[in-house]
mmCIF file of C-alpha atoms in Angstrom:
data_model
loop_
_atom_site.group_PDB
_atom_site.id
_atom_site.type_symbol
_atom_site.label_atom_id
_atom_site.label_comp_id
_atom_site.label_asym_id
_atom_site.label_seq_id
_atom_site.Cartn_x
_atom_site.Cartn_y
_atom_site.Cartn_z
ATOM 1 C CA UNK A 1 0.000 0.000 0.000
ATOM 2 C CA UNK A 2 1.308 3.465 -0.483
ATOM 3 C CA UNK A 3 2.331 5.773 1.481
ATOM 4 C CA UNK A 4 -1.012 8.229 1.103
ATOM 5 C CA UNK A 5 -2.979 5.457 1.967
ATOM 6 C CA UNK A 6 -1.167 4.735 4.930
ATOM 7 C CA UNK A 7 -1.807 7.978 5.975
ATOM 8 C CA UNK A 8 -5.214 7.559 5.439
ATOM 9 C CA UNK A 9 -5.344 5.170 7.860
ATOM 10 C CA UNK A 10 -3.417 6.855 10.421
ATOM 11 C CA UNK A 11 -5.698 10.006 10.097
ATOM 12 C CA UNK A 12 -9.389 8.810 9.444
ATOM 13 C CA UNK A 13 -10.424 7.993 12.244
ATOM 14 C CA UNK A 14 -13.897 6.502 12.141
ATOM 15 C CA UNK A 15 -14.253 7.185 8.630
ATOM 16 C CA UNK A 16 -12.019 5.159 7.081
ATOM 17 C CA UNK A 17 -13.469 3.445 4.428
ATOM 18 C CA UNK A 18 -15.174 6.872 2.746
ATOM 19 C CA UNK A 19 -11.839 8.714 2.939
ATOM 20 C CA UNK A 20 -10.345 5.699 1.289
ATOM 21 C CA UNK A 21 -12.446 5.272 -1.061
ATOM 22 C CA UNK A 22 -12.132 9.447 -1.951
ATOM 23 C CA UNK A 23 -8.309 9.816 -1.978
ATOM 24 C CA UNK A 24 -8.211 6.249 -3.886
ATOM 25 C CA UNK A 25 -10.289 7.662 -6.408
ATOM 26 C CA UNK A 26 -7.884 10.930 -7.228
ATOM 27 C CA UNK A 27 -4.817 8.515 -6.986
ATOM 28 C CA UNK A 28 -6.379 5.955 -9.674
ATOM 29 C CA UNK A 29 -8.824 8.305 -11.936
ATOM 30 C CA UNK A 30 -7.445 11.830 -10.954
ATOM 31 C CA UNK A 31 -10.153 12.915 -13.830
ATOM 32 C CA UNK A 32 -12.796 11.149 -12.230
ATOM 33 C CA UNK A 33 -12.076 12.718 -8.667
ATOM 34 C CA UNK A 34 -12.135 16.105 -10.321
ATOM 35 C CA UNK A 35 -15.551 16.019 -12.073
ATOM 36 C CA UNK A 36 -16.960 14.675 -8.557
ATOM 37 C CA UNK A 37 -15.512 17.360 -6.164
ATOM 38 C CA UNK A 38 -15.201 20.095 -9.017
ATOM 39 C CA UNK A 39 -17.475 22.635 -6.478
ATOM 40 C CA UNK A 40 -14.859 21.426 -3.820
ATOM 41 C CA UNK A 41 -11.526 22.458 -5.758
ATOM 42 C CA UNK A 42 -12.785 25.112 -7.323
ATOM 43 C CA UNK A 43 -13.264 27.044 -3.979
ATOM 44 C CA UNK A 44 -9.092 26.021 -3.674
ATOM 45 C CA UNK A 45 -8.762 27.709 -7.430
ATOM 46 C CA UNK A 46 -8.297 24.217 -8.726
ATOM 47 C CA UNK A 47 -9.146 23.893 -11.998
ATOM 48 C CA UNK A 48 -8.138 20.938 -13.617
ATOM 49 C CA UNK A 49 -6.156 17.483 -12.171
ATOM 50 C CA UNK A 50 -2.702 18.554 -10.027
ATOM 51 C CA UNK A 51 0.093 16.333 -9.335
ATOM 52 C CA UNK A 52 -0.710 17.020 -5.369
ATOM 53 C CA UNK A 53 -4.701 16.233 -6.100
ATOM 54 C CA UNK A 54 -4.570 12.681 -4.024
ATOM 55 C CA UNK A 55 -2.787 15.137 -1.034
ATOM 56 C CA UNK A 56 -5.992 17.493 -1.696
ATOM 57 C CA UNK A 57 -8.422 14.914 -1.227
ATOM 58 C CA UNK A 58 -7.176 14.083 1.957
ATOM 59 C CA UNK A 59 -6.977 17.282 3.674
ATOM 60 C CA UNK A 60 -10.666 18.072 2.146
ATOM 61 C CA UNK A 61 -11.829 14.723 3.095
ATOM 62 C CA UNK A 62 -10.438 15.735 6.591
ATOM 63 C CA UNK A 63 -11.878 18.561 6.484
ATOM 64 C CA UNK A 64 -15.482 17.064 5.629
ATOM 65 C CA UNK A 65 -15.909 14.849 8.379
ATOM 66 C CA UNK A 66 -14.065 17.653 10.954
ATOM 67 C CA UNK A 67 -11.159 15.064 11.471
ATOM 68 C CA UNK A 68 -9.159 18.742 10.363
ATOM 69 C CA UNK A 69 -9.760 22.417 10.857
ATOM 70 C CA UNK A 70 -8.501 25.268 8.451
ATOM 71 C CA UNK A 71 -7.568 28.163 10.389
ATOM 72 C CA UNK A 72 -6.867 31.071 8.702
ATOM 73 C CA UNK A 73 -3.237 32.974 9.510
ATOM 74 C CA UNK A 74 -4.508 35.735 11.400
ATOM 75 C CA UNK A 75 -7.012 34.004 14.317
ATOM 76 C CA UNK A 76 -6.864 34.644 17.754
ATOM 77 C CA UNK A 77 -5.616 32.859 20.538
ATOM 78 C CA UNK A 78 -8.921 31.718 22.326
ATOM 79 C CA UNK A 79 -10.578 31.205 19.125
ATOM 80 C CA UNK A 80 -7.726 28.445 18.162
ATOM 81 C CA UNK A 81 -8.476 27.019 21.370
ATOM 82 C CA UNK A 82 -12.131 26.303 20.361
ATOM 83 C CA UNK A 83 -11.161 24.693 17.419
ATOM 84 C CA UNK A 84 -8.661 22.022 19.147
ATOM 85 C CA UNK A 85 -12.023 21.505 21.504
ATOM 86 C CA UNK A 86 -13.482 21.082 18.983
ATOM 87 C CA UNK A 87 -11.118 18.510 17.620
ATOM 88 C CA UNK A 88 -10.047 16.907 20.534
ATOM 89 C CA UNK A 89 -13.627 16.081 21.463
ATOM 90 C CA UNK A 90 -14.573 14.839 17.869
ATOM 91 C CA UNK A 91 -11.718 11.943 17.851
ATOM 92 C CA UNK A 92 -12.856 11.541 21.944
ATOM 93 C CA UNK A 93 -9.604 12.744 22.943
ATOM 94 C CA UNK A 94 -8.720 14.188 26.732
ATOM 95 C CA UNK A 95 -10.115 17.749 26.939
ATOM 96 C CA UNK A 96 -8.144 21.016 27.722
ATOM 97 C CA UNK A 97 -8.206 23.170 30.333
ATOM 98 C CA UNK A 98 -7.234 26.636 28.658
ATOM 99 C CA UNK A 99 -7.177 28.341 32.300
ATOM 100 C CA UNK A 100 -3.842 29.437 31.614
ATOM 101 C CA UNK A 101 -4.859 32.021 28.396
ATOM 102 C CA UNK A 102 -7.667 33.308 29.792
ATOM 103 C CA UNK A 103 -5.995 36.385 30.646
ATOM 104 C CA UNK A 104 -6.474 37.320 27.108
ATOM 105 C CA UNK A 105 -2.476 37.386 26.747
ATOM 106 C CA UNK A 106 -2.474 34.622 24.117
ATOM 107 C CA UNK A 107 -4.614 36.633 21.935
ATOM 108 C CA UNK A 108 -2.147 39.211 21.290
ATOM 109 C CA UNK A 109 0.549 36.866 20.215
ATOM 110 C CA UNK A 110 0.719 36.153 16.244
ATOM 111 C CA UNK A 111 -1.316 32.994 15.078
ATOM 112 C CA UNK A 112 2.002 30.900 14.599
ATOM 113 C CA UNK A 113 3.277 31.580 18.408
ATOM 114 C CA UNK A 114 -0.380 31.121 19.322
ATOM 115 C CA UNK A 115 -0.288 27.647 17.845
ATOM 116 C CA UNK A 116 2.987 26.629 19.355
ATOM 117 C CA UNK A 117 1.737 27.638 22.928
ATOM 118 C CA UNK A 118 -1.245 25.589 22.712
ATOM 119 C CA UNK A 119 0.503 22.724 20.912
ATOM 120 C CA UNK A 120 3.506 22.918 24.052
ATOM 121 C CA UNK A 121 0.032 22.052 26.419
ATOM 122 C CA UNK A 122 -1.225 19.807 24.218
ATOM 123 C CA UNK A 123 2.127 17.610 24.743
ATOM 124 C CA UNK A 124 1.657 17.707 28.253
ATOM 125 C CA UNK A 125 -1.074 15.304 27.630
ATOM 126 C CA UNK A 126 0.583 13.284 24.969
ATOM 127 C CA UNK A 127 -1.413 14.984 22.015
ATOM 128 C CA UNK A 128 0.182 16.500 19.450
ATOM 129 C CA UNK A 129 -0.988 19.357 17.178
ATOM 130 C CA UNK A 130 0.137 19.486 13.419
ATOM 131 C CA UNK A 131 -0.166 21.210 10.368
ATOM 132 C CA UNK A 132 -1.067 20.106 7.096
ATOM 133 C CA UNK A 133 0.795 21.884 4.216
ATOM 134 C CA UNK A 134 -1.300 22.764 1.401
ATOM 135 C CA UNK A 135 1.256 25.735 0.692
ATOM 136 C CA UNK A 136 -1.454 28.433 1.568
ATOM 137 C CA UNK A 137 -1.876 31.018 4.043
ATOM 138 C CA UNK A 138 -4.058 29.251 6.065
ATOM 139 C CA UNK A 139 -3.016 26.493 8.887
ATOM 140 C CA UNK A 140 -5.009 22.768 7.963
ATOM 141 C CA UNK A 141 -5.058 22.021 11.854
ATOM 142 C CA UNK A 142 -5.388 18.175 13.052
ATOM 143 C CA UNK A 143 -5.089 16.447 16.608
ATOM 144 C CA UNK A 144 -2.948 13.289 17.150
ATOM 145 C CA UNK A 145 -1.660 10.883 19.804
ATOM 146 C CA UNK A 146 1.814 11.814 20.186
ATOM 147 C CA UNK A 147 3.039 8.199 19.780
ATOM 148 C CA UNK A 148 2.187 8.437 16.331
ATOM 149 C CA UNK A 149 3.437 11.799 14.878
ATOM 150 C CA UNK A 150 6.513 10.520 14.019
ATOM 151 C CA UNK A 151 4.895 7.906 12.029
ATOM 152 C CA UNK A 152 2.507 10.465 10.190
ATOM 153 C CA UNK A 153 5.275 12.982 9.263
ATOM 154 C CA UNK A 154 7.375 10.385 7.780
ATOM 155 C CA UNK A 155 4.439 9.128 5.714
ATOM 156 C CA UNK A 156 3.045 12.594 4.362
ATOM 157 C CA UNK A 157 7.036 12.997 3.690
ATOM 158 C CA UNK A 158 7.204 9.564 1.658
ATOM 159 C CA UNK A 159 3.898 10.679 0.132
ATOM 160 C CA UNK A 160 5.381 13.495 -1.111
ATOM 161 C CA UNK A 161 3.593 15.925 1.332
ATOM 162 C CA UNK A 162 3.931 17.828 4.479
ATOM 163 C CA UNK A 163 2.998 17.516 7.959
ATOM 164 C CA UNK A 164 4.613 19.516 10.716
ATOM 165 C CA UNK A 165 3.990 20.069 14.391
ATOM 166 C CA UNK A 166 5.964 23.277 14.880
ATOM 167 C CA UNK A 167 4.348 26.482 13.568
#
């Protein structure tokens, strides 16, 4: 099996088999996958089959099912902690206590140093927040175990893709 497959797996969650069966579908009939999501890419100024479309699918299947959250590059502090909730609670992963921002300090701090102060807390509890690269302005947010980031970096890498956990 490939190495976007793999990932796939590792990301999917309980939606497995209809994220398979989407990203499988722009790796074997790239036209096909096109026609179907055309509304979809289009809103990404896609316009015809790209090399990275399988990559695409992913992140936008991700995106569907709220397995992934894109954040634009300018979002404050507290609002990026709503959208981890958010995350955290949809793959039934611990919850945050976000006592520590509250003082409204966080939301002064660019997006990127936001991000890397709630991902440092996040590790505290073995969860790991990363980044999906789909060379934009915007940050494709997902949640993690931390035991496994290793794993998914090195896959998106083989897959010829991008996954990071710093920001």
């Amino acid at each position: 099996m490939n190495a976007m497959l793999l990932l796939v797996k590792k990301l999917s969650y309980d939606v497995e088999e209809q994220i398979f069966s989407e990203v499988s579908l722009a790796i074997e009939k790239p036209e096909s996958y096109f026609e179907k999501f055309k509304e979809r890419l289009d809103e990404r100024g896609i316009d015809s089959p790209i090399d990275q479309l399988a990559w695409i699918s992913l992140v936008d299947a991700l995106l569907d099912h709220d397995l992934a959250f894109e954040l634009d590059w300018k979002e404050s502090g507290l609002y990026i902690c709503d959208v981890v909730d958010e995350l955290l609670d949809r793959k039934k992963m611990a919850c945050m206590s976000w006592e520590d921002f509250e003082d409204g300090e966080i939301d002064e701090l660019p997006t990127s140093q936001c991000l890397n102060e709630i991902s440092g807390k996040l590790k505290e509890q073995a969860i790991s927040l990363a980044c999906l690269d789909i060379e934009s302005d915007c940050y494709v947010l997902i949640t993690v175990p931390s035991s496994d980031i290793d794993e998914i970096m090195k896959l998106a890498q083989e897959a010829g893709c991008r996954i990071q956990d710093s920001f």
